[in-house]
Coordinates of C-alpha atoms in Angstrom, one line a residue:
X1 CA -6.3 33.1 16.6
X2 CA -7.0 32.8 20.8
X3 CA -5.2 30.1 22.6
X4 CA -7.8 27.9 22.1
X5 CA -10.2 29.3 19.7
X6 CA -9.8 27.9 15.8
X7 CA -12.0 29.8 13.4
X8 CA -11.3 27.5 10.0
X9 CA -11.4 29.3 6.3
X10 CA -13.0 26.8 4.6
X11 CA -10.4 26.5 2.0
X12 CA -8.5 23.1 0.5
X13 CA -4.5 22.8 0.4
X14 CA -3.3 22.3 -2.7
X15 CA 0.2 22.0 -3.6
X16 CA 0.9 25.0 -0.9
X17 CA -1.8 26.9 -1.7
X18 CA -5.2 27.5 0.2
X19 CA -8.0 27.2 -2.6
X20 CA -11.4 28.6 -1.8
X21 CA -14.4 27.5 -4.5
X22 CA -17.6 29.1 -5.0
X23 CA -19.6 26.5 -3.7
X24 CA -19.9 26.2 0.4
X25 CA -21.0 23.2 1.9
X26 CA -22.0 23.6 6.3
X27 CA -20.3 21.2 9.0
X28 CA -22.8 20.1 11.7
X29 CA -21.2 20.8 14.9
X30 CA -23.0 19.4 18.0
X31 CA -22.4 22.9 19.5
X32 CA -21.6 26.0 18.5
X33 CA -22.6 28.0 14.9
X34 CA -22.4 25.6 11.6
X35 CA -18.9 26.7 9.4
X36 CA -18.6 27.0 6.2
X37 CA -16.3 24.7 3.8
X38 CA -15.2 25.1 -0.2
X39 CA -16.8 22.0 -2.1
X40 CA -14.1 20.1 -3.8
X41 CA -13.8 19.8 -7.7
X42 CA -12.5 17.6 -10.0
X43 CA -10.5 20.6 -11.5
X44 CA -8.5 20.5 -7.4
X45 CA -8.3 16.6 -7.9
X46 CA -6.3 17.1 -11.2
X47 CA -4.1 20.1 -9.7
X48 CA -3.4 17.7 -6.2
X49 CA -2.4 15.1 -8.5
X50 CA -0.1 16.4 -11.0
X51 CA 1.4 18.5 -8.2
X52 CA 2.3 15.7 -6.2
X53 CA 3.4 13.4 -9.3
X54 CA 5.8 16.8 -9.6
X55 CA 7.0 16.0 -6.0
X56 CA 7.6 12.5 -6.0
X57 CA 10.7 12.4 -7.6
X58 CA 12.8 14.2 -5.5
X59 CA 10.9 13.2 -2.7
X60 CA 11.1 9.3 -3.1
X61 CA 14.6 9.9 -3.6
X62 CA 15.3 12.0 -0.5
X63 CA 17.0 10.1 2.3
X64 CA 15.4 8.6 5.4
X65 CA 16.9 10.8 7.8
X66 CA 15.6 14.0 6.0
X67 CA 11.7 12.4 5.8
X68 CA 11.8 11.4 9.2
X69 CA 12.9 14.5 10.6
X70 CA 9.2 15.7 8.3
X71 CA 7.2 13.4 10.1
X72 CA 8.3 14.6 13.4
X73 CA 8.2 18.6 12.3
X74 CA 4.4 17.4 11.3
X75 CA 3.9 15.9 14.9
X76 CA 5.2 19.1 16.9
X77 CA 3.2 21.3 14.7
X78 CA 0.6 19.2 15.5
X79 CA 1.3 19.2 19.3
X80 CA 1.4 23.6 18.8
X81 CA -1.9 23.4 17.9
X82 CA -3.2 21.4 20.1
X83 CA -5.9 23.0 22.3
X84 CA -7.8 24.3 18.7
X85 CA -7.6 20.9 17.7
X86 CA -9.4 19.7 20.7
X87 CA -12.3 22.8 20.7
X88 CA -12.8 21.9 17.1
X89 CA -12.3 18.5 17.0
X90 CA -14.9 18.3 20.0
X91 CA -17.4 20.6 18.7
X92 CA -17.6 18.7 15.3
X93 CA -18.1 15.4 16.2
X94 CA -19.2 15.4 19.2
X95 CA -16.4 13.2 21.2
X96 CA -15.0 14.2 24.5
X97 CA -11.9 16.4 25.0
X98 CA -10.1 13.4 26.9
X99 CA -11.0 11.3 23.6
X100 CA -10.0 13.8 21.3
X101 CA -6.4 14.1 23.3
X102 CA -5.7 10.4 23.5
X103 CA -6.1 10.4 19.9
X104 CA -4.2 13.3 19.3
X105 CA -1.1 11.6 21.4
X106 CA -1.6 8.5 19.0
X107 CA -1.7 10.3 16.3
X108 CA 1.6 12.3 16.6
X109 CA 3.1 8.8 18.5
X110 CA 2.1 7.3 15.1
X111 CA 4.1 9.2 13.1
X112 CA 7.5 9.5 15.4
X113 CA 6.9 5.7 15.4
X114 CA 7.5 6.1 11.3
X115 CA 10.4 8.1 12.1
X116 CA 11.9 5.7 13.9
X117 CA 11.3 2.6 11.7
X118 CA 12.6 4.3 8.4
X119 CA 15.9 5.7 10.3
X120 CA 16.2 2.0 11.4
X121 CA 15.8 0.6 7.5
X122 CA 14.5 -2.9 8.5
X123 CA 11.5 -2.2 6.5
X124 CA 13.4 -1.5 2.7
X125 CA 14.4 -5.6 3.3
X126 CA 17.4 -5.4 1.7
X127 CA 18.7 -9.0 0.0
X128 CA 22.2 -9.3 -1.5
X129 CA 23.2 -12.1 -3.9
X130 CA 27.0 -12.0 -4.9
X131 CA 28.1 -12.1 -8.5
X132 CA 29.3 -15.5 -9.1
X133 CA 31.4 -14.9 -12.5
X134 CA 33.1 -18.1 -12.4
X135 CA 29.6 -20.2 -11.4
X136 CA 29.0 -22.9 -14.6
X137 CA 27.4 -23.5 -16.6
X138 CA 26.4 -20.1 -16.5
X139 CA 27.6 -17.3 -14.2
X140 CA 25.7 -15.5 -11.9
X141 CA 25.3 -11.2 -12.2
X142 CA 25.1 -9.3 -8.7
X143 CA 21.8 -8.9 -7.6
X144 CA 20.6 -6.2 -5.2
X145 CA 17.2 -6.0 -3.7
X146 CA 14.9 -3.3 -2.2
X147 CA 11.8 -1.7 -1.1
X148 CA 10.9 1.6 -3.6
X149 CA 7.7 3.9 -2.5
X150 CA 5.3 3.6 -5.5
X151 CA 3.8 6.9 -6.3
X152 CA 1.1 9.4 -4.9
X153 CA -1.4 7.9 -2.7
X154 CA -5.1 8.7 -2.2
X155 CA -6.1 8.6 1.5
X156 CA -9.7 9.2 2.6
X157 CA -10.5 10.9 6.2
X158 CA -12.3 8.4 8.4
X159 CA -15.6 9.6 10.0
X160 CA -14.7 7.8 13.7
X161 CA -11.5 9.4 13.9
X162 CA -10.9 12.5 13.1
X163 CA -7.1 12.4 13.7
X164 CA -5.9 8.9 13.6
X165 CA -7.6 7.6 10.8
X166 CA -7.8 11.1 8.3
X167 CA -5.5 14.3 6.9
X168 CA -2.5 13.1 9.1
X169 CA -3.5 9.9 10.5
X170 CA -1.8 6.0 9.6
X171 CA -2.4 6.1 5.9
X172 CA -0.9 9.2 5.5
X173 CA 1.9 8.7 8.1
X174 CA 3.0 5.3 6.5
X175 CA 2.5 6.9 2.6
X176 CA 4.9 9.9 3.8
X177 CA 7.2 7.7 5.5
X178 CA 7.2 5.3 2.3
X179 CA 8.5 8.2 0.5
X180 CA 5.4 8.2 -1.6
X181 CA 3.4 12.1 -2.2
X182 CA -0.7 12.0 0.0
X183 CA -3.7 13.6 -1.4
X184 CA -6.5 13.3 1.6
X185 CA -10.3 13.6 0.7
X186 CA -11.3 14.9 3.8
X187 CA -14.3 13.5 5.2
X188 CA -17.0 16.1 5.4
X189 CA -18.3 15.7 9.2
X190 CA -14.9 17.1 10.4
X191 CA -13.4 19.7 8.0
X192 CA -12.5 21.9 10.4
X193 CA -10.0 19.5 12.7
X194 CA -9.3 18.4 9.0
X195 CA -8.1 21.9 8.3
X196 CA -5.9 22.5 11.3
X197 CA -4.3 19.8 10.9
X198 CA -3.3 20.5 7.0
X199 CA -2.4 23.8 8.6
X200 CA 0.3 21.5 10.7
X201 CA 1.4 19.7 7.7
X202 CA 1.5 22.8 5.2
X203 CA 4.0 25.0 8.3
X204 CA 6.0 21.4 8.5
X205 CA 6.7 21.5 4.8
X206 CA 7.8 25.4 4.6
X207 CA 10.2 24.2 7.6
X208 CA 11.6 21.1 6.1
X209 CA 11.5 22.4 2.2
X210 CA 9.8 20.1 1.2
X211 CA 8.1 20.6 -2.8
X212 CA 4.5 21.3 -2.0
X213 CA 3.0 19.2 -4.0
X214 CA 4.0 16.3 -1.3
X215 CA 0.4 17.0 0.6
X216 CA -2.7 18.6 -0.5
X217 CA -6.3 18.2 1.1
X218 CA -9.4 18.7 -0.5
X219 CA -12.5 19.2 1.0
X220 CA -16.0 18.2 0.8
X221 CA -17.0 17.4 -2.5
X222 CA -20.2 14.9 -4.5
X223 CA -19.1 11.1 -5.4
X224 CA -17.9 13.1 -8.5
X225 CA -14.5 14.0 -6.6
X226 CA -13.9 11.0 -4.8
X227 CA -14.5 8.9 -8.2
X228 CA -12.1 11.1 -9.9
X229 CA -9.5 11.1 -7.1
X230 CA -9.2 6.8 -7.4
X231 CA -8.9 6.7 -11.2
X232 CA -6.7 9.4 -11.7
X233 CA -3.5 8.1 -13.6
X234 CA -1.1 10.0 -11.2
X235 CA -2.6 7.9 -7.7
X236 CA -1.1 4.7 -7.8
X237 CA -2.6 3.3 -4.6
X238 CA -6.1 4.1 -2.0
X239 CA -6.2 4.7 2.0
X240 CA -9.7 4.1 3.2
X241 CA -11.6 3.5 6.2
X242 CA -15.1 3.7 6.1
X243 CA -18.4 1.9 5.3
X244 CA -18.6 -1.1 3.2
X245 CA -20.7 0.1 0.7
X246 CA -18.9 3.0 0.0
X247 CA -15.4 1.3 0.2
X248 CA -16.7 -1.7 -2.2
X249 CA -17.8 0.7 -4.7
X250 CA -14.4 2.6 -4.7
X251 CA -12.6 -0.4 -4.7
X252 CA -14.5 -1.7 -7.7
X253 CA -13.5 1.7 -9.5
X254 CA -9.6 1.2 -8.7
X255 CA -9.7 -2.1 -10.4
X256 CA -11.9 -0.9 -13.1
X257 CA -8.8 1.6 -14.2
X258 CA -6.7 1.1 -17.5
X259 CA -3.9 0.7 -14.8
X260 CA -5.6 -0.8 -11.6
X261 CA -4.5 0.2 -8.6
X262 CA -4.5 -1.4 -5.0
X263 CA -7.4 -0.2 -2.7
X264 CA -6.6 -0.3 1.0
X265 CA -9.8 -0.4 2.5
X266 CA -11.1 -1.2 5.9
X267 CA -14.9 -1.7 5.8
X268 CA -16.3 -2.6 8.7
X269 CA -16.3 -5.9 10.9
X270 CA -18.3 -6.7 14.2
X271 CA -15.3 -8.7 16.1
X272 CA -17.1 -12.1 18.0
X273 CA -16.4 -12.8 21.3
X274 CA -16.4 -16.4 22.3
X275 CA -17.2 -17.4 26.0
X276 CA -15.9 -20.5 26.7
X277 CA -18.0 -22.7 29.2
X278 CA -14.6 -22.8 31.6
X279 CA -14.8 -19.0 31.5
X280 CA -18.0 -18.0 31.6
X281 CA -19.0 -20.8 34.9
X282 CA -16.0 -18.5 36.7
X283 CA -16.3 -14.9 36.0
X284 CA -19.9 -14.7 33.9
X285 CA -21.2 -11.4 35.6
X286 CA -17.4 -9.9 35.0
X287 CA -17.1 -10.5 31.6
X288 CA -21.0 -9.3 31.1
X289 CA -20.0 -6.3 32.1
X290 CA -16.9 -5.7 30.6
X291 CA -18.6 -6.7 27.3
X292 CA -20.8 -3.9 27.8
X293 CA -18.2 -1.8 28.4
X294 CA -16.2 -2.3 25.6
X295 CA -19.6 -2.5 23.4
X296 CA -20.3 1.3 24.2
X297 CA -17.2 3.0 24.4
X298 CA -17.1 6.5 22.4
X299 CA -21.3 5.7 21.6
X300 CA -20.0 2.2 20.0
X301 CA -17.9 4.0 17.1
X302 CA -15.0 1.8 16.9
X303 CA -14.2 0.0 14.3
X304 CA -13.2 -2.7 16.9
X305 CA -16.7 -2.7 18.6
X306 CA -17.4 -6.3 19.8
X307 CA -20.9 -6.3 18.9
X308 CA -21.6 -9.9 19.3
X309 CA -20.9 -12.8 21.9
X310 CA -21.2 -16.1 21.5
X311 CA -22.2 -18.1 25.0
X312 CA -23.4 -21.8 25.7
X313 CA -26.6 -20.9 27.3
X314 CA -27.4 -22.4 30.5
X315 CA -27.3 -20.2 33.9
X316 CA -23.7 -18.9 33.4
X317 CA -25.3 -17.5 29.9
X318 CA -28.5 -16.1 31.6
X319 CA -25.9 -14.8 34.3
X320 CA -23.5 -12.9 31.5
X321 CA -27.0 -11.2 29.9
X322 CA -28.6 -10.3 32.9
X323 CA -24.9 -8.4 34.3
X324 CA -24.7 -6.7 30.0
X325 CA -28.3 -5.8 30.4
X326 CA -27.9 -3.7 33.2
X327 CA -24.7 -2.1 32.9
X328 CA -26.4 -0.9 29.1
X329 CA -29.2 -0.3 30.6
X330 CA -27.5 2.1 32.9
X331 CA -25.6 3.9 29.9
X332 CA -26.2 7.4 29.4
X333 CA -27.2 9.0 25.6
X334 CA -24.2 10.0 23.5
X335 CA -23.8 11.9 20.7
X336 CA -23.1 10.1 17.5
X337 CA -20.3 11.3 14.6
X338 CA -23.4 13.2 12.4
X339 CA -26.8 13.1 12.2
X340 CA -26.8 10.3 9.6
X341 CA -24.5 7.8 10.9
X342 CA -27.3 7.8 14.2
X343 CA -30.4 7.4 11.9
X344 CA -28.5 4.5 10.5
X345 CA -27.9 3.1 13.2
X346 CA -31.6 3.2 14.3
X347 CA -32.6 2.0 11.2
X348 CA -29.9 -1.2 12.1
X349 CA -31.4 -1.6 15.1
X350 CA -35.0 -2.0 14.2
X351 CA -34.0 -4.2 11.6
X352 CA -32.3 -6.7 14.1
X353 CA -35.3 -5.9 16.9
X354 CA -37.4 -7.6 13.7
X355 CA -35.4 -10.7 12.6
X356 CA -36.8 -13.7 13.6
X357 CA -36.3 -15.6 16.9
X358 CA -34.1 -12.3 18.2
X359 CA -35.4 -11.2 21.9
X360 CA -35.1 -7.8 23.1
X361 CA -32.5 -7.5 26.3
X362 CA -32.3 -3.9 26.3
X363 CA -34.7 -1.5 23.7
X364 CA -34.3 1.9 23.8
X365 CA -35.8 5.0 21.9
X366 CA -32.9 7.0 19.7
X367 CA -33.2 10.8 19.9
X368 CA -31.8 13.0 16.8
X369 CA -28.4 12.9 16.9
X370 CA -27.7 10.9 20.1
X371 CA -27.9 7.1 20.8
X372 CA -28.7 5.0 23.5
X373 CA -27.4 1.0 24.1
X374 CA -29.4 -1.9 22.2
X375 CA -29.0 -5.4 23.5
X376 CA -30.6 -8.6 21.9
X377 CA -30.8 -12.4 21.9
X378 CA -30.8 -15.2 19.7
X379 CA -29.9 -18.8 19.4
X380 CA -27.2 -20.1 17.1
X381 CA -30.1 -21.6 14.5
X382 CA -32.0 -18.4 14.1
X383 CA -28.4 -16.4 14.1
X384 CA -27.4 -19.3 11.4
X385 CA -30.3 -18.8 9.4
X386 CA -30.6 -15.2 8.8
X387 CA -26.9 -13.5 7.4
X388 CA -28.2 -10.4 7.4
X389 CA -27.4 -10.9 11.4
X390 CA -23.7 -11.1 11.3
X391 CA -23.6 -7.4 9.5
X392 CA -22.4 -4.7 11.6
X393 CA -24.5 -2.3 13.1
X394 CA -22.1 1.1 13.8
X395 CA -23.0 2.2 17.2
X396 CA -23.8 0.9 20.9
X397 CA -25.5 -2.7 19.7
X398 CA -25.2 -5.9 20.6
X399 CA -25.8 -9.2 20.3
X400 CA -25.7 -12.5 22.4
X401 CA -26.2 -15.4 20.5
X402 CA -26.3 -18.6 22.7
X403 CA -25.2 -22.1 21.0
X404 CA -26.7 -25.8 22.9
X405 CA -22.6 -26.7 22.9
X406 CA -19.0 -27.0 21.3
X407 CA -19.8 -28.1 17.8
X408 CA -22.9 -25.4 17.6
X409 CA -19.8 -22.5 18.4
X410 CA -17.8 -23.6 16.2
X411 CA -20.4 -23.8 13.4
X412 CA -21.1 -20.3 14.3
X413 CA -17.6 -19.2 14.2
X414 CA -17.0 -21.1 10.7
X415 CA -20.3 -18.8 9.8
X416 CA -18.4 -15.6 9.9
X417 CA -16.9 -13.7 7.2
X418 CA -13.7 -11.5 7.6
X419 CA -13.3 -10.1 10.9
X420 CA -10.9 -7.0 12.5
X421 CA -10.5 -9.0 15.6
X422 CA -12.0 -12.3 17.2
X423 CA -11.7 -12.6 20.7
X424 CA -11.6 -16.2 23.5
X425 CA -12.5 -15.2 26.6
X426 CA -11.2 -18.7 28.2
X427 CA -9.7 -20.3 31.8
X428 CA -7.0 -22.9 31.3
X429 CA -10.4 -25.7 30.9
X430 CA -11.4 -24.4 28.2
X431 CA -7.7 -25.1 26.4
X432 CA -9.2 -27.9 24.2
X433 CA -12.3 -25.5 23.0
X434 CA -9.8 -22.5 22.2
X435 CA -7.4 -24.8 20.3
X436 CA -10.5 -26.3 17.9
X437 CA -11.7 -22.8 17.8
X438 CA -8.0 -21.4 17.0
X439 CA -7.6 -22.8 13.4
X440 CA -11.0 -21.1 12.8
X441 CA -10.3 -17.6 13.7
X442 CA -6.9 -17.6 12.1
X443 CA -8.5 -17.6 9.1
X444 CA -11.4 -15.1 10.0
X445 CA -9.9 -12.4 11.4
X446 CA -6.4 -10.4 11.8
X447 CA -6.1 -10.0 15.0
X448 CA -6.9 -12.6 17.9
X449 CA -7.6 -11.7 21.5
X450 CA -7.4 -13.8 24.6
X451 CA -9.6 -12.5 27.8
X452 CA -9.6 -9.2 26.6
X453 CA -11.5 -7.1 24.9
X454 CA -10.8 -5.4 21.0
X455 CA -11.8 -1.5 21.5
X456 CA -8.0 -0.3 21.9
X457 CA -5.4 -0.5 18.7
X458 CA -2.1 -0.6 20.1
X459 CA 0.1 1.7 17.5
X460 CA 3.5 -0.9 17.2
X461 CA 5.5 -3.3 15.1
X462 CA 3.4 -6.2 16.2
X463 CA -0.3 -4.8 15.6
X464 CA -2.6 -6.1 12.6
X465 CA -5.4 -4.0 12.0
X466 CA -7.1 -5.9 8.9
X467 CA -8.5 -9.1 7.8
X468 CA -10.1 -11.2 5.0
X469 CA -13.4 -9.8 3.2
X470 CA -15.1 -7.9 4.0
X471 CA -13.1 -6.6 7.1
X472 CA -10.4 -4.9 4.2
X473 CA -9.9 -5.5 1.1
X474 CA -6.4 -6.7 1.2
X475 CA -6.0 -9.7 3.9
X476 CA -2.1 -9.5 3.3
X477 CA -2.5 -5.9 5.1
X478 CA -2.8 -4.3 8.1
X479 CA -3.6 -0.3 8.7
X480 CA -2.2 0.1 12.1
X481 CA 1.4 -0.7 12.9
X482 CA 4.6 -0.3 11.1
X483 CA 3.9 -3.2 8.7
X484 CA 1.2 -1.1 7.0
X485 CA 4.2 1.2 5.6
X486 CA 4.3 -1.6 3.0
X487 CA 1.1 -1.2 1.6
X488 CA 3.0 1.7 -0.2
X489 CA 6.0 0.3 -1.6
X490 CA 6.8 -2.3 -4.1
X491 CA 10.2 -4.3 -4.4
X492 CA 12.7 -3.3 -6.6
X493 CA 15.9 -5.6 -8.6
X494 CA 19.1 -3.9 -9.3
X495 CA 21.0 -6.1 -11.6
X496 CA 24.8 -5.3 -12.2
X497 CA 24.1 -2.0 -11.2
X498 CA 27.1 -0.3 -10.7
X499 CA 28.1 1.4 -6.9
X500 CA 28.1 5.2 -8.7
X501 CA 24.8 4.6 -10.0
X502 CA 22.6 2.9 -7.5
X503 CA 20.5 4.3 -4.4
X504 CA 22.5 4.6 -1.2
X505 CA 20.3 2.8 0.9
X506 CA 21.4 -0.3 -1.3
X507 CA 24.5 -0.2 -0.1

């Protein structure tokens, strides 16, 4: 292997062995010759699984020192293999090298952040409660409290981020850090940056001596292999991000088990932005472009894309289309993840160019694999009256939808359903607005932005990435931040347990 030239093997990792199958399967590279992949089997499922049930023992039980010291050998090894991450993380999907290396920092940043957070312990939320022997009428036994990883987890590469959201990204960062064993699906329009980086993972377990069976990856695959990853006995919880209906119908088959499980899915969401009069009177032709901005960042692939604005129309309105209008217009063609995310999002696009009382701001003509800015118009009763409207479109689209006054936005924010983010674009005038409009958005979405804008996930304690159906499945979650390391852990009661016996970190 060059410097900077990775040429993958098309095998899966399982249990510290690379697996090749007879069947092949082609990535799609937007330049450069098409590689070839194994195609995953159930029979690899079933051998991940068991392997990493044989792991979890001794690796729950290993101390937090000695995991987080694993999660920073995994970054470094990472970081060594950087430049072949970025020629075939770029070639794959088609994002640029300055893309692929910001997400590269965060995902290595992601997992020292783990490091720190389990050498620091907050997160096991230890509770005491004395013995009270003496206590009438009845006497009270010591009890001890703690966080305890659950089992293997299932995570599922993310097509929009190949490093951040797949083989080493949050769900498996927070799972390892958890103590619990990761078996990654990995998603089939980026199996070779998948295979690096199990390359990074598989040299950072031979270093740290690790049992193997605490990561395997399996590539490629039909439904068959992602159906029997969810309801195998040994997973006992799900990592996804991904499209709605594919997360809905996994997360229908994880509580559909004998023992069901917990799915972890974040579907998809298309984060409102409100301009409030106060705001959009002062810095309309700012935040128009900004918006647009924001709106086609990385060809509109972020989960956090702000695809629709809510305005009072009037002339600041007609002021904050005309400025979005033109910096879209002036947007250059990208390419898109695969070839079949962009026809669906031409398909999405022609079926909001068709809905009734929608106006066409910007209308452009998608090519293959690359996509071009869409930007349209509507008032609040036609946007009210059609729900198909408030369904994300995954690219470079947006929507303005213009309401006569206060009581018309808020109707449309009650209209809603779970959101990522919601975002108040606001002056201190519009303070009575925002705090109706507050109460609303708690409820809708996980995170709430003022005169901002939601492309951007800050990786920290704070962050919520998650929200109420159909953003994720779990509104009590969040998949960015330290807080999602709880997703994989349950709490435990040690009763009279005596000081030889119980776990260390119980004190």
């Amino acid at each position: 292997m060059s410097e900077t030239t990775f040429s993958p093997h098309g095998a899966h990792l399982v249990a510290g062995d690379w697996v090749q199958t007879k069947a092949r399967f082609a990535n799609e590279p937007v330049n450069g010759p098409a590689q070839h992949f194994s195609v995953g089997t159930v029979d690899l499922v079933d051998r991940a699984c068991e392997a990493a049930e044989e792991a979890f023992a001794e690796y729950a039980a290993s101390d937090r020192e000695t995991r987080a010291v694993f999660l920073e050998t995994i970054a470094s090894e990472i970081e060594a293999r950087g430049a072949q991450v970025t020629q075939i993380g770029t070639a794959e999907t088609g994002l640029p090298a300055a893309r692929l290396e910001g997400e590269r920092g965060r995902t290595t940043g992601q997992l020292r952040l783990f490091a720190s957070h389990i050498r620091a312990g907050a997160y096991l939320d230890l509770r005491h409660d004395d013995a009270q022997p003496g206590r009438a009428p009845a006497p009270r036994p010591d009890l001890r409290m703690m966080q305890r990883p659950i089992g293997p987890v299932a995570v599922f590469g993310a097509s929009n981020f190949p490093l951040a959201f797949s083989t080493a990204g949050g769900d498996t960062a927070a799972a390892l850090a958890a103590g619990c064993p990761v078996v990654v699906k990995g998603h089939s329009a980026h199996p070779g940056t998948g295979e690096i980086v199990a390359e990074a993972i598989h040299a950072a377990i031979a270093r740290t001596g690790f049992h193997p069976g605490v990561f395997s990856l399996i590539q490629g695959g039909k439904r068959d292999v992602g159906t029997a990853l969810v309801q195998h006995p040994r997973i006992k919880a799900v990592g996804f991000t991904g499209s709605l209906g594919g997360g809905r119908a996994l997360f229908d088959l994880c509580a559909a088990r004998p023992e069901p499980i917990p799915f972890f899915g974040e579907l998809g969401s298309v984060n409102p932005m409100f301009v409030l009069p106060g705001a959009a009177a002062a810095r309309s032709g700012d935040l128009g472009k900004g918006w647009a901005g924001s709106l086609s960042m990385g060809a509109g692939q972020f989960c956090t894309n702000p695809g629709i604005a809510v305005v009072e129309a009037g002339e600041a309105a007609e002021a904050f289309a005309r400025t979005a209008a033109e910096a879209l217009s002036a947007t250059g063609a990208q390419p898109m993840l695969t070839a079949g995310i962009a026809r669906a999002y031409a398909e999405g696009a022609a079926h909001v160019a068709q809905a009734s009382g929608v106006e066409a701001l910007v209308s452009t003509r998608p090519e293959g694999r690359e996509a071009r800015p869409f930007l349209f118009r509507v008032a609040a009763a036609d946007w009210l009256a059609n729900q198909t409207l408030r369904e994300e479109v995954f690219g470079p689209l947006g929507v303005i939808v213009t309401v006569r006054d206060a009581e018309e936005m808020l109707a449309v924010a009650r209209a809603f359903p779970g959101q990522l983010t919601a975002t108040l674009q606001m002056e201190d005038s519009d303070a009575p607005l925002a705090r109706r409009l507050l109460p609303v958005l708690e409820r809708m979405a996980g995170r709430i932005l003022a005169n901002g804008f939601p492309t951007g996930v800050e990786v920290c304690d704070s962050m919520v990435h998650g929200g109420p159906y159909p953003a994720s499945t779990n509104f009590g979650a969040t998949s960015v931040g330290t807080l999602s390391i709880r997703r994989f852990l349950r709490p435990v009661c040690y009763q009279d347990l005596p000081a030889l016996v119980r776990p260390d970190d119980l004190g």
